mmCIF file of N, CA and C in Angstrom:
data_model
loop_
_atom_site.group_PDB
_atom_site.id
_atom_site.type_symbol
_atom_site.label_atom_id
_atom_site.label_comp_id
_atom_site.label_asym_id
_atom_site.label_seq_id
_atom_site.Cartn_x
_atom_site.Cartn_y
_atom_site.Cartn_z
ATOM 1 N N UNK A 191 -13.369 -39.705 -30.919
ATOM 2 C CA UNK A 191 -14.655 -40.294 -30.619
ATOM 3 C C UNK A 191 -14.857 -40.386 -29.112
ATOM 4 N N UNK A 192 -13.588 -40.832 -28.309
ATOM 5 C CA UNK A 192 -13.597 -41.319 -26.960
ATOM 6 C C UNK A 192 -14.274 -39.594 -26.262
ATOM 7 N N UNK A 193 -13.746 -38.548 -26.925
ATOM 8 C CA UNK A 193 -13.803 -37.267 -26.704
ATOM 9 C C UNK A 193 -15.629 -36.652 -26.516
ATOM 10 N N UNK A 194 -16.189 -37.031 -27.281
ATOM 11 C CA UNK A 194 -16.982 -36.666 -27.410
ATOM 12 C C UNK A 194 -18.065 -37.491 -26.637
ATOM 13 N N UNK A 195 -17.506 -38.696 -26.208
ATOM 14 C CA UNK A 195 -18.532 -39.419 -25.215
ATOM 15 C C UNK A 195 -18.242 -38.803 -24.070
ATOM 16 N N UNK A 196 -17.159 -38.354 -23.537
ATOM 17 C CA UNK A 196 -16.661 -37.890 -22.465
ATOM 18 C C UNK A 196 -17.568 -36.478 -22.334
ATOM 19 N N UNK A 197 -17.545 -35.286 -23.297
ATOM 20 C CA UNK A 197 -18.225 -34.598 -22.831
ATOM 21 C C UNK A 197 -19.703 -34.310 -23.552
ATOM 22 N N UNK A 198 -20.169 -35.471 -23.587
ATOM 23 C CA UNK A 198 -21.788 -35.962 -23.446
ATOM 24 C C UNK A 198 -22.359 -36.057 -22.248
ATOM 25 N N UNK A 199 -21.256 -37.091 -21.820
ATOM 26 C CA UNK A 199 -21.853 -37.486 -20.106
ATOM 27 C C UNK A 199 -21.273 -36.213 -19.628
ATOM 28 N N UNK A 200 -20.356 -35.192 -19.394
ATOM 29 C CA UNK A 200 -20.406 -34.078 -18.733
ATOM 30 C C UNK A 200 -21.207 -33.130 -18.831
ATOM 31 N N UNK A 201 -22.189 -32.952 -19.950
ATOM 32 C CA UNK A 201 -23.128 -32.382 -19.918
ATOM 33 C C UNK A 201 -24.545 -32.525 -19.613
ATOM 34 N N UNK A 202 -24.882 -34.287 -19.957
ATOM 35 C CA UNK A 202 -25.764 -34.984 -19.328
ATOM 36 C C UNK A 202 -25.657 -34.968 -17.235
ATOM 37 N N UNK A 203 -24.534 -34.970 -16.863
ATOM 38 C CA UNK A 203 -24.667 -34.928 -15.455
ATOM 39 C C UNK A 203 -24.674 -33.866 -15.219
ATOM 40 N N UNK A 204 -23.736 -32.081 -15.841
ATOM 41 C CA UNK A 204 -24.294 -31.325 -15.546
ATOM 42 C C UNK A 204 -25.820 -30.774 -15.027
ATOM 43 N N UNK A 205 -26.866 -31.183 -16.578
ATOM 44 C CA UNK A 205 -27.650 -31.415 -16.824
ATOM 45 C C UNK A 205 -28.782 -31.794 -15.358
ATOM 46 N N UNK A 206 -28.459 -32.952 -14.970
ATOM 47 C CA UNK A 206 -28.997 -33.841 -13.869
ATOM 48 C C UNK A 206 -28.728 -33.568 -12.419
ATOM 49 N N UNK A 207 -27.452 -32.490 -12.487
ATOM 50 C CA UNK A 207 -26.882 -31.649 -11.019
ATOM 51 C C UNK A 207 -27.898 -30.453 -11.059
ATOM 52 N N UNK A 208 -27.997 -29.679 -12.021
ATOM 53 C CA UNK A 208 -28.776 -28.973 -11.983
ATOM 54 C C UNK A 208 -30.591 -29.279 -11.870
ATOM 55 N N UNK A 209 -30.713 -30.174 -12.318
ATOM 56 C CA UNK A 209 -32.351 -30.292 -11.809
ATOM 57 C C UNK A 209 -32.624 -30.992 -10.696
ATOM 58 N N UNK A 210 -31.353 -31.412 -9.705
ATOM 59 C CA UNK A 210 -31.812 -31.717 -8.420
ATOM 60 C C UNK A 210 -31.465 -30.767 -7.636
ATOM 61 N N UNK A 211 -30.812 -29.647 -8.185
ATOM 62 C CA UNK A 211 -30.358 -28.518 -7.405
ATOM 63 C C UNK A 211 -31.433 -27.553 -7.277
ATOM 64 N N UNK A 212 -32.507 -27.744 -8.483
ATOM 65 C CA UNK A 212 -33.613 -27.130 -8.514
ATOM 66 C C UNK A 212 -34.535 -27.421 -7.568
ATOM 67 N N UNK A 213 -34.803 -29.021 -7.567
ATOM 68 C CA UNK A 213 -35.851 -29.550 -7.041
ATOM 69 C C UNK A 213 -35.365 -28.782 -5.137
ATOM 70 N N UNK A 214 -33.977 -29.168 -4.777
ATOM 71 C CA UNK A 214 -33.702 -29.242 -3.551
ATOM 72 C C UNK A 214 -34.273 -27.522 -3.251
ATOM 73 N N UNK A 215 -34.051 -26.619 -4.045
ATOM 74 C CA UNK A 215 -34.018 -24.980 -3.695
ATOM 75 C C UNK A 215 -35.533 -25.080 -3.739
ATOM 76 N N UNK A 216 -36.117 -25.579 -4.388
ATOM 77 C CA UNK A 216 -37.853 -25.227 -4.434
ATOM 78 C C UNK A 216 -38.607 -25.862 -2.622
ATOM 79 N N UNK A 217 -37.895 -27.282 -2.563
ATOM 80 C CA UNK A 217 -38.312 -27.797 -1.925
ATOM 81 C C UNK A 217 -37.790 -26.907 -0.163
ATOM 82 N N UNK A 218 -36.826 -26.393 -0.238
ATOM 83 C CA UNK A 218 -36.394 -25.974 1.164
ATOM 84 C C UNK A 218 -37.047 -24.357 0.981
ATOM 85 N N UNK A 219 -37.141 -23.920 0.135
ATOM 86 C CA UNK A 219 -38.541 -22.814 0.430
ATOM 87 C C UNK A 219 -39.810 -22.804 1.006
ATOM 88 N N UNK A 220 -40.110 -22.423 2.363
ATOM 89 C CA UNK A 220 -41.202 -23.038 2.667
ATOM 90 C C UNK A 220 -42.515 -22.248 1.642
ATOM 91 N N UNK A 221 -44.114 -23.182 1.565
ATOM 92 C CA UNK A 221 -44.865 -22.570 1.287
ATOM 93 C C UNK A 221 -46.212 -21.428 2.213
ATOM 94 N N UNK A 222 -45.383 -21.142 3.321
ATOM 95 C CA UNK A 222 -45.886 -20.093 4.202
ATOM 96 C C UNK A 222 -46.414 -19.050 4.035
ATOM 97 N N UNK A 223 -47.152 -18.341 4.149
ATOM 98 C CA UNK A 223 -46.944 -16.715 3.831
ATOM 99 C C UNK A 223 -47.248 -15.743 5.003
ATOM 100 N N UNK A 224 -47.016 -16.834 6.021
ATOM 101 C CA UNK A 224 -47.199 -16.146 7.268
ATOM 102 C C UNK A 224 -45.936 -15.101 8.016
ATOM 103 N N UNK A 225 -45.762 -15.388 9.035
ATOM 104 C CA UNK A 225 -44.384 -14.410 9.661
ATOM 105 C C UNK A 225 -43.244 -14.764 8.920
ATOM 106 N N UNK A 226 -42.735 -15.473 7.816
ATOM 107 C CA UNK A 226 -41.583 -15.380 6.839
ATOM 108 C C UNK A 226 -41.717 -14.337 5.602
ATOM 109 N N UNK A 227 -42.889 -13.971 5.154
ATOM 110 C CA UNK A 227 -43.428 -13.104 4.501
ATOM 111 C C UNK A 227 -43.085 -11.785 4.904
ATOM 112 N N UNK A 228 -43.551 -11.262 6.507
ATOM 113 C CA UNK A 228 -43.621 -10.219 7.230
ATOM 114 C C UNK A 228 -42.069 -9.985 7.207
ATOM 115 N N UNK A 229 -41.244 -10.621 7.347
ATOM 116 C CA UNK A 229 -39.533 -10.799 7.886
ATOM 117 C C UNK A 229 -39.021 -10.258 6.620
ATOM 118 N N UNK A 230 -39.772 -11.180 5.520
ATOM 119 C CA UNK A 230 -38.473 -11.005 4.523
ATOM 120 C C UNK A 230 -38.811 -9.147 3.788
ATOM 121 N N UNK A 231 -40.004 -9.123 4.030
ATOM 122 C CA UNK A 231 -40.489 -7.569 3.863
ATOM 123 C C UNK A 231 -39.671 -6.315 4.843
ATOM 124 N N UNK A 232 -39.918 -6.982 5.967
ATOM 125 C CA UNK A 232 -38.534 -6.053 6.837
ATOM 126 C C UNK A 232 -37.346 -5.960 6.329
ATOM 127 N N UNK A 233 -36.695 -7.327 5.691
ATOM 128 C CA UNK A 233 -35.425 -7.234 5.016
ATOM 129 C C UNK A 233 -35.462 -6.101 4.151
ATOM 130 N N UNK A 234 -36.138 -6.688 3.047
ATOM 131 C CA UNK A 234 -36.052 -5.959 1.977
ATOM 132 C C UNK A 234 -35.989 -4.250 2.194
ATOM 133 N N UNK A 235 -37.408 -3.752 2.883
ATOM 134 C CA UNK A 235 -37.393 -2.693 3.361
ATOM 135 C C UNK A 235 -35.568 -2.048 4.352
ATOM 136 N N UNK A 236 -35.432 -2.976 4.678
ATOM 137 C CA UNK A 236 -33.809 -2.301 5.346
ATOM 138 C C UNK A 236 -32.762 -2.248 4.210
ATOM 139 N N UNK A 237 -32.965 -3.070 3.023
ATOM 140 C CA UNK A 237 -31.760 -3.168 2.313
ATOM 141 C C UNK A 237 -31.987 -2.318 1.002
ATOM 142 N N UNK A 238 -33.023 -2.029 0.945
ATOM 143 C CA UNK A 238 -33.323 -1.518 -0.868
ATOM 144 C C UNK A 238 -34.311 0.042 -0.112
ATOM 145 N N UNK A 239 -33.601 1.155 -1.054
ATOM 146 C CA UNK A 239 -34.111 2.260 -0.540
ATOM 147 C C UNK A 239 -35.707 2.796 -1.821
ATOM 148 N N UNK A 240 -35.964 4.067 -1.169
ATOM 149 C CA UNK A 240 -37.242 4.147 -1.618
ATOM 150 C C UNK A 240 -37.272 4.301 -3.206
ATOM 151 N N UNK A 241 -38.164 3.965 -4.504
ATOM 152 C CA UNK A 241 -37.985 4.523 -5.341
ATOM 153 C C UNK A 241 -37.650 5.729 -5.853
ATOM 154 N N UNK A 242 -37.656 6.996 -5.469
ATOM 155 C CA UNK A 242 -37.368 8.002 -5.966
ATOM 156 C C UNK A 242 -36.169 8.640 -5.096
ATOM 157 N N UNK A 243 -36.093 7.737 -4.566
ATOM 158 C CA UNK A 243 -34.059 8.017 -3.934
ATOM 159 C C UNK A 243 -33.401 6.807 -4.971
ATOM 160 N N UNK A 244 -34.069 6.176 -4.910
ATOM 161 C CA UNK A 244 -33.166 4.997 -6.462
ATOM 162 C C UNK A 244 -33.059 5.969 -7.513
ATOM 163 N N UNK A 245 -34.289 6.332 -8.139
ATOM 164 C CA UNK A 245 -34.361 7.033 -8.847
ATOM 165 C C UNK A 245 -33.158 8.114 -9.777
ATOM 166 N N UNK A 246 -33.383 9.014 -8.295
ATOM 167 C CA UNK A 246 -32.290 10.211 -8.012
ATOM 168 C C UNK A 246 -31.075 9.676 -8.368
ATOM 169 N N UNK A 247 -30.671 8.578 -8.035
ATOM 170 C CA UNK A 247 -29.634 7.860 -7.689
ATOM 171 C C UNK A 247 -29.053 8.022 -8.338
ATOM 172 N N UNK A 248 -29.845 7.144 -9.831
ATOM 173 C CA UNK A 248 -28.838 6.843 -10.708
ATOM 174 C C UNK A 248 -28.924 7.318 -11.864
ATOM 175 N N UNK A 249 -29.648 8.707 -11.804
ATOM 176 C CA UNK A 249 -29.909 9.931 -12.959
ATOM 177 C C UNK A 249 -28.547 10.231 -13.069
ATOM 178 N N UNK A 250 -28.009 10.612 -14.466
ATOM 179 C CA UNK A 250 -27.395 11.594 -15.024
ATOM 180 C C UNK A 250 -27.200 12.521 -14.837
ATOM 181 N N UNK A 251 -26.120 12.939 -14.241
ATOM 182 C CA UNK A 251 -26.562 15.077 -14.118
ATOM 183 C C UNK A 251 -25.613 15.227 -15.396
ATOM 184 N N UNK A 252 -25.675 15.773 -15.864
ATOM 185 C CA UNK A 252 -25.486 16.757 -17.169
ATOM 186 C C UNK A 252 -24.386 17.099 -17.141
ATOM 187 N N UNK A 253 -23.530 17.796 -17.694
ATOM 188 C CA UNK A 253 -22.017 17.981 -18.171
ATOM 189 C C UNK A 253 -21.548 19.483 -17.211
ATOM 190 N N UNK A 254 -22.876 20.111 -18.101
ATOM 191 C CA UNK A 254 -22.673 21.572 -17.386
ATOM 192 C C UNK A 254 -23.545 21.987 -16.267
ATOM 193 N N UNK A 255 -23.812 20.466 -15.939
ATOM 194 C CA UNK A 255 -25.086 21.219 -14.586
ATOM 195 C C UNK A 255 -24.010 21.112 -13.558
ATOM 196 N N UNK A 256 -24.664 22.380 -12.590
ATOM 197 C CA UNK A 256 -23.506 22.457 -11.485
ATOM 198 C C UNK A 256 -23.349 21.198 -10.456
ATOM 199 N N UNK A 257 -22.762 20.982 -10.172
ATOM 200 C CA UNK A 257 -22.514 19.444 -9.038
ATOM 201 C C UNK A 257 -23.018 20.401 -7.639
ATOM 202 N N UNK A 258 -23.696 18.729 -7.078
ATOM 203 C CA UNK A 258 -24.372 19.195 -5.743
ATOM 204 C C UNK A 258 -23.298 19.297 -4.551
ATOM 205 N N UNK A 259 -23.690 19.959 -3.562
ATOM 206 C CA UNK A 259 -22.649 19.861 -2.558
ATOM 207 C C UNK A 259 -22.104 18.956 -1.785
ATOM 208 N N UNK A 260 -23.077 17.256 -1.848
ATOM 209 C CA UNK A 260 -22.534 16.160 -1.436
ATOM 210 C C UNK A 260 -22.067 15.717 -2.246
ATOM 211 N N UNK A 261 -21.479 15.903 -3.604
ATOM 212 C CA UNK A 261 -20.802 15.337 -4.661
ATOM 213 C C UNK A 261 -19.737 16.626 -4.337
ATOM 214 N N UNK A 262 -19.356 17.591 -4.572
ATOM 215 C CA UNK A 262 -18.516 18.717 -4.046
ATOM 216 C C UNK A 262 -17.395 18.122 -2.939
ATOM 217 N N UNK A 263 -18.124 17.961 -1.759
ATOM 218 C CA UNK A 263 -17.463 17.370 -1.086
ATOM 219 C C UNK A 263 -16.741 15.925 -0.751
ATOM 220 N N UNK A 264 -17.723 14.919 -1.393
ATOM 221 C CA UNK A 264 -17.069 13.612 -1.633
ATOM 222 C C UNK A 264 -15.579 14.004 -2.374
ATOM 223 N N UNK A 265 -16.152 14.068 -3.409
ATOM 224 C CA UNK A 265 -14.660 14.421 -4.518
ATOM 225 C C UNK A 265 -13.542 15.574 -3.649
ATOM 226 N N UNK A 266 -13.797 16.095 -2.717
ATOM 227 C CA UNK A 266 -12.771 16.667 -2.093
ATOM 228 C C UNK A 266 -12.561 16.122 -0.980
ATOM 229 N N UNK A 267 -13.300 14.910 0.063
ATOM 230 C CA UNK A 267 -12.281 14.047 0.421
ATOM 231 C C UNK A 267 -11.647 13.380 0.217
ATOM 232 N N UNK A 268 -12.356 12.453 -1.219
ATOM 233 C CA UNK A 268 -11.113 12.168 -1.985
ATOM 234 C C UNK A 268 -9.884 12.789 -2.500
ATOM 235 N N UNK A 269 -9.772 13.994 -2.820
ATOM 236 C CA UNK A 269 -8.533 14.242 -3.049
ATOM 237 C C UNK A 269 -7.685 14.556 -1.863
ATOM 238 N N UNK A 270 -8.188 14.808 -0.819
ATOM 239 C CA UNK A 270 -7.771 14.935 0.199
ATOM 240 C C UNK A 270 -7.449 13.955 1.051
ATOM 241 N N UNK A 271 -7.421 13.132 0.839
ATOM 242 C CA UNK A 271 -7.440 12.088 1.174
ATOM 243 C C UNK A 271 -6.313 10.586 0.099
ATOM 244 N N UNK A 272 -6.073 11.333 -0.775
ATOM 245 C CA UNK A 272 -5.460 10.814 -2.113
ATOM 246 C C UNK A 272 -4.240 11.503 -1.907
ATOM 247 N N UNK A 273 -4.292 13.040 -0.956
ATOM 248 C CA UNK A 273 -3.334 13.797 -0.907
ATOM 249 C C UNK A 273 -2.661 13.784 0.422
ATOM 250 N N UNK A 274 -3.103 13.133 1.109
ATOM 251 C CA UNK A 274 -2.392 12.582 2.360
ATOM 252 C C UNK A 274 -1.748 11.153 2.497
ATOM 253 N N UNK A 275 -1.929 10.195 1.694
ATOM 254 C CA UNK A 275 -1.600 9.057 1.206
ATOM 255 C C UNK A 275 -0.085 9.113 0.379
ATOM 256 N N UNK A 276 -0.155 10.588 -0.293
ATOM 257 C CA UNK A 276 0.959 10.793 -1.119
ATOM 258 C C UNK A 276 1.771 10.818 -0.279
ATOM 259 N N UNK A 277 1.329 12.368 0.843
ATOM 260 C CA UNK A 277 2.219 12.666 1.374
ATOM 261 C C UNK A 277 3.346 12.027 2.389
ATOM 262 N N UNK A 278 1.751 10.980 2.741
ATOM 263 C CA UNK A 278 2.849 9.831 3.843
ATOM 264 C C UNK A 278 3.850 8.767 3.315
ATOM 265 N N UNK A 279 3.802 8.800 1.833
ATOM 266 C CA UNK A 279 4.278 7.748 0.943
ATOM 267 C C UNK A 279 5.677 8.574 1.059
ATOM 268 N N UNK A 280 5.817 9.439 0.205
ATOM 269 C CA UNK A 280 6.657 10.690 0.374
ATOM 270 C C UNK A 280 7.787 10.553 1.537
ATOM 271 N N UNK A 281 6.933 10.851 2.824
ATOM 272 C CA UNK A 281 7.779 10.883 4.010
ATOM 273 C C UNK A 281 8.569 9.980 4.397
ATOM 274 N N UNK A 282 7.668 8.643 4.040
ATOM 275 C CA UNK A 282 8.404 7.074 4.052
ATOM 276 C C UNK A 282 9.498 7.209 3.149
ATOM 277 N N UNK A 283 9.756 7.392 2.366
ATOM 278 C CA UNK A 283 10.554 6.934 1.381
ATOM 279 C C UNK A 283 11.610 7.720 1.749
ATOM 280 N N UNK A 284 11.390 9.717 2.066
ATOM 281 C CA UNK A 284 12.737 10.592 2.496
ATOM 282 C C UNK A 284 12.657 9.705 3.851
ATOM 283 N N UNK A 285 12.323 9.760 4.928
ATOM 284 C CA UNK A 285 12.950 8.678 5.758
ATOM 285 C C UNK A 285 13.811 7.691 5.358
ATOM 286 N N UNK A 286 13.604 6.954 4.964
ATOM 287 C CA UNK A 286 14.230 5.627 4.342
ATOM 288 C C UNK A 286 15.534 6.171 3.558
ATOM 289 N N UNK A 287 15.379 7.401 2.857
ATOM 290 C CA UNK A 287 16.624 7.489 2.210
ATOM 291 C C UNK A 287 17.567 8.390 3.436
ATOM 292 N N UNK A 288 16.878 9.055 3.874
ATOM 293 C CA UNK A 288 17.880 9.627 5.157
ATOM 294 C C UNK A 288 18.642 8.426 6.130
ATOM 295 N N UNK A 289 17.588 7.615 6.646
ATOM 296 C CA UNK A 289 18.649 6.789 7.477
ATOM 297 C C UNK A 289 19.326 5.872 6.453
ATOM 298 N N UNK A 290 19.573 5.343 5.459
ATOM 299 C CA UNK A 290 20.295 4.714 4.426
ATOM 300 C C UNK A 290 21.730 5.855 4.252
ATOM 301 N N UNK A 291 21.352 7.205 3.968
ATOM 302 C CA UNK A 291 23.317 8.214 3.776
ATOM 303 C C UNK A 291 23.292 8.010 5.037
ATOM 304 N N UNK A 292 22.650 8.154 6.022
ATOM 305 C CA UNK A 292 23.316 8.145 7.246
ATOM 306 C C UNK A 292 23.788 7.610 7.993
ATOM 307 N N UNK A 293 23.487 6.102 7.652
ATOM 308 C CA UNK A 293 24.407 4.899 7.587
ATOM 309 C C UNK A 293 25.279 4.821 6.523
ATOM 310 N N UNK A 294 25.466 4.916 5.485
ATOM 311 C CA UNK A 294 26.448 5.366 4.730
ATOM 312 C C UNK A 294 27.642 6.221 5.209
ATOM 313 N N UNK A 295 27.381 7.332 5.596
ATOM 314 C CA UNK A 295 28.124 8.412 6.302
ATOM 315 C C UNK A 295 28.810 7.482 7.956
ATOM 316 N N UNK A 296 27.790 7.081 8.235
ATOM 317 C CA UNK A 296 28.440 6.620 9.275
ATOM 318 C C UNK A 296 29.554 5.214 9.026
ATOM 319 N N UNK A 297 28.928 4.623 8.331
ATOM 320 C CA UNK A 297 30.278 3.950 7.960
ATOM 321 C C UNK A 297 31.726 3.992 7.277
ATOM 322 N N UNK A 298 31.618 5.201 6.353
ATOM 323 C CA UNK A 298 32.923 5.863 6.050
ATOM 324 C C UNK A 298 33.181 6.615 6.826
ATOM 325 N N UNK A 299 32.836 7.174 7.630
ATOM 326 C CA UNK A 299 33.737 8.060 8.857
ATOM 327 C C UNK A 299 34.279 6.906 9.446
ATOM 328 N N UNK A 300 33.960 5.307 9.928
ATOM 329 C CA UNK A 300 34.064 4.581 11.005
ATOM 330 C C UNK A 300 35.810 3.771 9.945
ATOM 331 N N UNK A 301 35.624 3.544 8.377
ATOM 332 C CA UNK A 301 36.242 3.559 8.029
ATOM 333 C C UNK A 301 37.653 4.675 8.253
ATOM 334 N N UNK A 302 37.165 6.073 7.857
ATOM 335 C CA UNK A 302 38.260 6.790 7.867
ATOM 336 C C UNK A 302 39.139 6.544 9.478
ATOM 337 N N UNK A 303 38.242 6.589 10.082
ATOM 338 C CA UNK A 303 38.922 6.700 11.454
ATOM 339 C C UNK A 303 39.627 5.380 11.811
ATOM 340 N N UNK A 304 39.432 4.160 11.511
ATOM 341 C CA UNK A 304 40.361 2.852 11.240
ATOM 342 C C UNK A 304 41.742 3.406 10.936
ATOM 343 N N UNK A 305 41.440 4.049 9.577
ATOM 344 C CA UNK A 305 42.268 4.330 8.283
ATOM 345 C C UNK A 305 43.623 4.792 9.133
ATOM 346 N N UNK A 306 43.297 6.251 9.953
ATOM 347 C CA UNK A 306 43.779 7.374 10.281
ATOM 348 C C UNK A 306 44.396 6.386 11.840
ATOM 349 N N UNK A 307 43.807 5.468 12.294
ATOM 350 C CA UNK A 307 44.227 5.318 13.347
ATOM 351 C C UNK A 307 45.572 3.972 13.334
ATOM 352 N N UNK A 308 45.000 3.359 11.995
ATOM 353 C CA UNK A 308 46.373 1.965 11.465
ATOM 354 C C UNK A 308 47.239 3.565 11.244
ATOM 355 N N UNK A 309 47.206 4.284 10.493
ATOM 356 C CA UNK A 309 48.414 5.149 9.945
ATOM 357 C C UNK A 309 49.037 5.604 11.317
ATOM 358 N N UNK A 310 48.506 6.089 12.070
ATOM 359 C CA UNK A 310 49.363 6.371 13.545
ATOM 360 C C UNK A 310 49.641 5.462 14.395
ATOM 361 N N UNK A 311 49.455 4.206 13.988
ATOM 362 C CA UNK A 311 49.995 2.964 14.578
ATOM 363 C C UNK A 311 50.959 2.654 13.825
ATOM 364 N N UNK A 312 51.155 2.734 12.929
ATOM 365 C CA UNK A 312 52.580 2.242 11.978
ATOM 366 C C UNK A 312 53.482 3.433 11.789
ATOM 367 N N UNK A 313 53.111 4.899 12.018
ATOM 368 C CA UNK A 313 54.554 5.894 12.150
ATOM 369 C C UNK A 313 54.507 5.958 13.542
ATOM 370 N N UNK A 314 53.856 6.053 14.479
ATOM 371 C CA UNK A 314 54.414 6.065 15.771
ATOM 372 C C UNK A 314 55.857 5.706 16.157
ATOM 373 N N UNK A 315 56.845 6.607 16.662
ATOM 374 C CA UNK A 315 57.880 6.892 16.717
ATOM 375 C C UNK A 315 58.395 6.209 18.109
ATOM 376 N N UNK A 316 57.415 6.174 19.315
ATOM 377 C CA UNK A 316 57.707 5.698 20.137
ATOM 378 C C UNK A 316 57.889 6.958 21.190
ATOM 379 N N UNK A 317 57.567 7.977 20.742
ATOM 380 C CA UNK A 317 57.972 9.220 21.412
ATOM 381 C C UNK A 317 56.261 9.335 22.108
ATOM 382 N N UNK A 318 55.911 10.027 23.112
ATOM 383 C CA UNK A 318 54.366 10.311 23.293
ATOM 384 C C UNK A 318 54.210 11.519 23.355
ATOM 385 N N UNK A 319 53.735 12.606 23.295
ATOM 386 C CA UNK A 319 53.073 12.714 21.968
ATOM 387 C C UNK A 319 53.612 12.263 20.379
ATOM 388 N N UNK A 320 53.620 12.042 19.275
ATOM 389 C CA UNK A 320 54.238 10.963 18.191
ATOM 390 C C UNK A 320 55.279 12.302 18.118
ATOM 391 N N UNK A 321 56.047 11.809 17.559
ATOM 392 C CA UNK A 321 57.058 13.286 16.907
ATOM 393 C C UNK A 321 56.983 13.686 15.434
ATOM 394 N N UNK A 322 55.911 13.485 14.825
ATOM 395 C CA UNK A 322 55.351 13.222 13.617
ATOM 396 C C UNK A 322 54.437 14.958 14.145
ATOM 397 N N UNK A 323 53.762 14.870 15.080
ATOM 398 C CA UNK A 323 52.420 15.749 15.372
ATOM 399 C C UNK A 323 53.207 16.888 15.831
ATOM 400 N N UNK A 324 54.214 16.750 16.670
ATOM 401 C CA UNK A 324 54.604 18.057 17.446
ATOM 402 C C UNK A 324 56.174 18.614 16.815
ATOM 403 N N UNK A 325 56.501 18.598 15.387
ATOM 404 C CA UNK A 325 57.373 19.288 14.640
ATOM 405 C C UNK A 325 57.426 20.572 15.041
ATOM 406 N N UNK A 326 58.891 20.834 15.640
ATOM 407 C CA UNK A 326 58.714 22.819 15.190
ATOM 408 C C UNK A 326 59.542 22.985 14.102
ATOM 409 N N UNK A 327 59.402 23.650 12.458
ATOM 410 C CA UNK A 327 59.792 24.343 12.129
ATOM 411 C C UNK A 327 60.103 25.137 12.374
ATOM 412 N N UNK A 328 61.557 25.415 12.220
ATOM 413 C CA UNK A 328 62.584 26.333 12.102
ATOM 414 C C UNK A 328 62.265 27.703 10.880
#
């Protein structure tokens, strides 16, 4: 019950927001028809094009009618343009995977060479050059 009083009065004040929202929009319109008239005609005229370019506009061309050459070309900067987007996506990414092995690479070489350099620190013979490196077989 409590429910339904609740949205009574939310629709009753809706209700009452809206017809002073009315009154306020009527009232801040002036009733002029002098140079606000002339203005808003300039607007309009800059923003809304002529009827039979509307027209044109928003006709249908047909399935098998041939496409015009500013539709020709839109659709081929778009793809061209769809196709340079790839390509830079592309490049980013082989970038990204090149310097990633190549930090990879560079850190197992930096490893091996640790590796290789503890191992000639622990047979080092004490001889210089090691006597490990300069063996002559007989």
């Amino acid at each position: 019950m409590v429910w339904r009083q609740l949205l009574l009065v939310a629709c009753f004040s809706a209700a009452v927001l809206l017809c002073m929202l009315q009154e306020g929009t009527s009232a801040s319109v002036g009733t002029g028809q002098g140079a606000g008239q002339e203005a808003q005609d300039g607007v309009e005229q800059k923003i809304f094009i002529q009827e039979s370019d509307a027209s044109n506009f928003l006709k249908k061309r047909g399935k098998r009618s041939p496409k015009s050459r500013d539709e020709v070309n839109a659709e081929n900067r778009q793809k061209l343009r769809a196709d340079e987007l790839r390509r830079e996506y592309h490049e980013e990414q082989r970038n990204e995977f090149e310097n990633f092995v190549e930090e990879q690479n560079d850190e197992q070489e930096e490893r091996n060479r640790e590796a290789i350099e503890q191992w000639r620190q622990w047979h080092y013979d004490g001889l210089y050059p090691s006597y490990l490196y300069n063996r002559h077989h007989i």
